[in-house]
Amino acid sequence: MKSRKFSKGYIFYILLIMIACVSFVFTNVSYDAEYQMAMAYRLIKGDKMILQMWEPHQTSAFLCAIFMKIYMTLFGTTTGIILYLQFVGFALRVLCGFLMYKIVRKVSGEVPAIIVFGINLLISPKELVLPEFGNMQLLFGMLLFFMLVYYQEKAKIGYLIGAAIFMCLGVFSYPSFLLVYIAVVIIFIKNSKTPKKDIAIFTGVCALIGGSFVVYILSIVDWATMMNCLDVALAVEPSHTVSLGDKVLAHILNIGKIALMLAGVAAIGLFIECLIGLVIGKKKHTLIKISYDRWFFISWYVLMICLLCNILSVSHRGGYAFPFIVILILGVCNRKLLSDDEKRLFDMAWLISGMSLIATLVLSDNAFLQAVTYMLISICISIIPIYRYFETKWEQKWIRKMCVIGCHIFFVLIIFYLCGIIYSYFTSKHIVNYQVLNSSLSADSTFTGIALRDETIYTASKSGYLNYYARE
């Protein structure tokens, strides 16, 4: 399955994907990005966490705050800072893609590594590249994965400490990311030669960082006030007021819908495969058995047609996650084809990604289909067993052709999806800032929005009716 033409084709698509992603830098800024920048700016200006900042995601403000502080120190302004943060987010995504490329290339070769790099650029929990809390959870989850892989290869304590640091940063980004700790412990038990020592060091570093943060918070505010502020912050976020039982039920129903849709696609593929078998059998006057490979390719093309229809719809463009679910399923089904090193890598990816997905479903109101992109690590690594499967059949010309065409269609549609998002950005209404300045009463402008102004609190000497007179 080694083909220079094959590799060059995917390098071309990766360049197209990078161009599409760069265009995100100049276009796509969502409410979550604005929310993240507002928290970071407040942190830079001296607002205290918990006491003065009641946003539920306030602990995730540190990364944007660091980069914003650097920008404001160098240029003395906030003009252009959104574009700057978008570039930072894109650079971090490319960095993670490159590290994933190196890991996959080392164990499986260039072709799957190139595909993995392209997929890494495609997937994002949110349709933006700025490092907000969702993207940060994915970022630090991947860096944690890389550190654990390097530690198992080189057994250097620095990688283990790095893994613990990224674990803590992931928790700051998304508190329920703490569940990933369970995955890390299982990884040490399964793969480490000294599991108790590794768990102790990893846990100790995490406890030191977490304890230091708690001490910092308690230096600002007492325990009772902190708990009261946290209750208020959580009450502000509607997704945190939904009971766990209701969330589980909603996710089960969503998974059921996904399963029905994929079963429908497979049924259509089987029907077409049976028709093809009947036609071929009639010509050759013999009974043709069902070809599972051909059934898969037909079903994949049917799924791509459904994806195209979903992309063309102006609303509900969530169908792009379905191919990634198929990749995850195929990866699990073909795990047996992997070498021992590849299996360890595969299992690590699934443990970390699986817990990251659960962490997202527990804390947010995202549907399961939306949250699948948080399994980016396992989606990337699942390419390896799929590659191994088709590698065994690469000598069959029709399979080679169908595989290449199917992959090309997938990349083209995802690029088309990205272009659709960019088009939606340009054709939709955006929130803009308008500053009211001193002017004549004859100058009148009408807007719909939220009015924000600086206020000063004056405490009355005694209770009673309040009268305030302002000169006309």
mmCIF file of N, CA, C and O in Angstrom, residues 14 19 21 36 38 58 91 100 102-104 131 170 175 182 185 195 226 239 266 273 303-304 421 440-441 454 469:
data_model
loop_
_atom_site.group_PDB
_atom_site.id
_atom_site.type_symbol
_atom_site.label_atom_id
_atom_site.label_comp_id
_atom_site.label_asym_id
_atom_site.label_seq_id
_atom_site.Cartn_x
_atom_site.Cartn_y
_atom_site.Cartn_z
ATOM 1 N N ILE A 14 -4.358 18.054 2.208
ATOM 2 C CA ILE A 14 -3.982 18.674 3.480
ATOM 3 C C ILE A 14 -3.709 20.160 3.281
ATOM 4 O O ILE A 14 -4.092 20.995 4.114
ATOM 5 N N ILE A 19 -5.627 25.692 4.077
ATOM 6 C CA ILE A 19 -6.129 26.959 3.540
ATOM 7 C C ILE A 19 -7.515 27.258 4.109
ATOM 8 O O ILE A 19 -7.819 28.389 4.511
ATOM 9 N N CYS A 21 -8.734 26.099 6.929
ATOM 10 C CA CYS A 21 -8.593 26.392 8.362
ATOM 11 C C CYS A 21 -8.063 27.809 8.583
ATOM 12 O O CYS A 21 -8.488 28.493 9.521
ATOM 13 N N GLN A 36 -14.804 33.691 26.036
ATOM 14 C CA GLN A 36 -13.467 33.329 26.507
ATOM 15 C C GLN A 36 -12.559 34.552 26.591
ATOM 16 O O GLN A 36 -11.817 34.731 27.565
ATOM 17 N N ALA A 38 -13.471 37.668 26.928
ATOM 18 C CA ALA A 38 -13.945 38.552 27.998
ATOM 19 C C ALA A 38 -13.411 38.095 29.356
ATOM 20 O O ALA A 38 -12.954 38.911 30.164
ATOM 21 N N GLN A 58 -14.438 30.035 34.272
ATOM 22 C CA GLN A 58 -13.415 31.039 34.533
ATOM 23 C C GLN A 58 -12.010 30.470 34.664
ATOM 24 O O GLN A 58 -11.036 31.138 34.305
ATOM 25 N N ALA A 91 -2.133 27.679 15.129
ATOM 26 C CA ALA A 91 -0.757 27.185 15.299
ATOM 27 C C ALA A 91 -0.720 26.005 16.269
ATOM 28 O O ALA A 91 0.003 25.024 16.047
ATOM 29 N N MET A 100 1.156 14.235 16.230
ATOM 30 C CA MET A 100 0.409 13.006 15.952
ATOM 31 C C MET A 100 0.943 12.337 14.686
ATOM 32 O O MET A 100 1.060 11.106 14.617
ATOM 33 N N LYS A 102 4.026 12.414 13.569
ATOM 34 C CA LYS A 102 5.295 11.763 13.877
ATOM 35 C C LYS A 102 5.094 10.440 14.591
ATOM 36 O O LYS A 102 5.767 9.446 14.306
ATOM 37 N N ILE A 103 4.142 10.406 15.532
ATOM 38 C CA ILE A 103 3.891 9.176 16.297
ATOM 39 C C ILE A 103 3.355 8.079 15.383
ATOM 40 O O ILE A 103 3.816 6.934 15.415
ATOM 41 N N VAL A 104 2.364 8.420 14.559
ATOM 42 C CA VAL A 104 1.749 7.428 13.673
ATOM 43 C C VAL A 104 2.736 6.979 12.600
ATOM 44 O O VAL A 104 2.802 5.795 12.249
ATOM 45 N N PRO A 131 -8.400 29.351 21.066
ATOM 46 C CA PRO A 131 -8.299 28.423 22.197
ATOM 47 C C PRO A 131 -9.280 28.726 23.328
ATOM 48 O O PRO A 131 -8.907 29.245 24.372
ATOM 49 N N GLY A 170 -5.776 20.500 31.686
ATOM 50 C CA GLY A 170 -7.036 20.021 31.132
ATOM 51 C C GLY A 170 -8.187 20.178 32.107
ATOM 52 O O GLY A 170 -9.306 20.528 31.719
ATOM 53 N N PRO A 175 -13.426 21.240 34.066
ATOM 54 C CA PRO A 175 -13.287 20.537 35.353
ATOM 55 C C PRO A 175 -13.571 19.044 35.321
ATOM 56 O O PRO A 175 -12.899 18.263 36.000
ATOM 57 N N ILE A 182 -8.630 8.594 35.612
ATOM 58 C CA ILE A 182 -8.911 7.151 35.684
ATOM 59 C C ILE A 182 -8.253 6.430 34.514
ATOM 60 O O ILE A 182 -7.647 5.357 34.672
ATOM 61 N N VAL A 185 -4.450 6.148 35.016
ATOM 62 C CA VAL A 185 -4.111 5.090 35.982
ATOM 63 C C VAL A 185 -4.189 3.719 35.316
ATOM 64 O O VAL A 185 -3.309 2.866 35.503
ATOM 65 N N PRO A 195 4.292 0.454 37.702
ATOM 66 C CA PRO A 195 3.018 1.193 37.743
ATOM 67 C C PRO A 195 2.801 1.982 39.026
ATOM 68 O O PRO A 195 2.318 3.113 38.991
ATOM 69 N N MET A 226 -16.435 31.171 49.019
ATOM 70 C CA MET A 226 -16.074 30.472 47.786
ATOM 71 C C MET A 226 -17.177 29.510 47.355
ATOM 72 O O MET A 226 -17.573 29.479 46.188
ATOM 73 N N SER A 239 -26.923 24.250 31.562
ATOM 74 C CA SER A 239 -26.571 22.847 31.388
ATOM 75 C C SER A 239 -26.196 22.172 32.700
ATOM 76 O O SER A 239 -26.253 20.950 32.815
ATOM 77 N N ALA A 266 -26.467 1.367 6.005
ATOM 78 C CA ALA A 266 -25.971 0.017 5.737
ATOM 79 C C ALA A 266 -27.011 -0.815 4.983
ATOM 80 O O ALA A 266 -26.663 -1.611 4.098
ATOM 81 N N GLU A 273 -25.907 -3.669 -3.082
ATOM 82 C CA GLU A 273 -24.964 -4.781 -3.272
ATOM 83 C C GLU A 273 -25.690 -6.025 -3.781
ATOM 84 O O GLU A 273 -25.187 -6.731 -4.672
ATOM 85 N N LEU A 303 -23.294 7.152 2.561
ATOM 86 C CA LEU A 303 -23.080 8.055 3.692
ATOM 87 C C LEU A 303 -22.543 9.399 3.213
ATOM 88 O O LEU A 303 -22.940 10.456 3.728
ATOM 89 N N MET A 304 -21.652 9.385 2.221
ATOM 90 C CA MET A 304 -21.109 10.633 1.690
ATOM 91 C C MET A 304 -22.199 11.461 1.012
ATOM 92 O O MET A 304 -22.210 12.690 1.093
ATOM 93 N N ILE A 421 -19.340 26.671 6.276
ATOM 94 C CA ILE A 421 -19.329 27.423 7.532
ATOM 95 C C ILE A 421 -18.858 28.850 7.292
ATOM 96 O O ILE A 421 -19.415 29.816 7.831
ATOM 97 N N SER A 440 -24.858 65.917 20.557
ATOM 98 C CA SER A 440 -26.087 66.691 20.661
ATOM 99 C C SER A 440 -27.294 65.782 20.787
ATOM 100 O O SER A 440 -27.303 64.647 20.282
ATOM 101 N N LEU A 441 -28.334 66.255 21.476
ATOM 102 C CA LEU A 441 -29.564 65.481 21.607
ATOM 103 C C LEU A 441 -30.265 65.290 20.266
ATOM 104 O O LEU A 441 -31.100 64.402 20.106
ATOM 105 N N ASP A 454 -20.093 52.098 32.591
ATOM 106 C CA ASP A 454 -19.389 52.133 33.870
ATOM 107 C C ASP A 454 -20.307 52.731 34.933
ATOM 108 O O ASP A 454 -20.960 53.749 34.698
ATOM 109 N N TYR A 469 -31.063 63.450 41.005
ATOM 110 C CA TYR A 469 -31.348 64.518 40.033
ATOM 111 C C TYR A 469 -30.115 64.729 39.159
ATOM 112 O O TYR A 469 -29.013 64.895 39.674
#
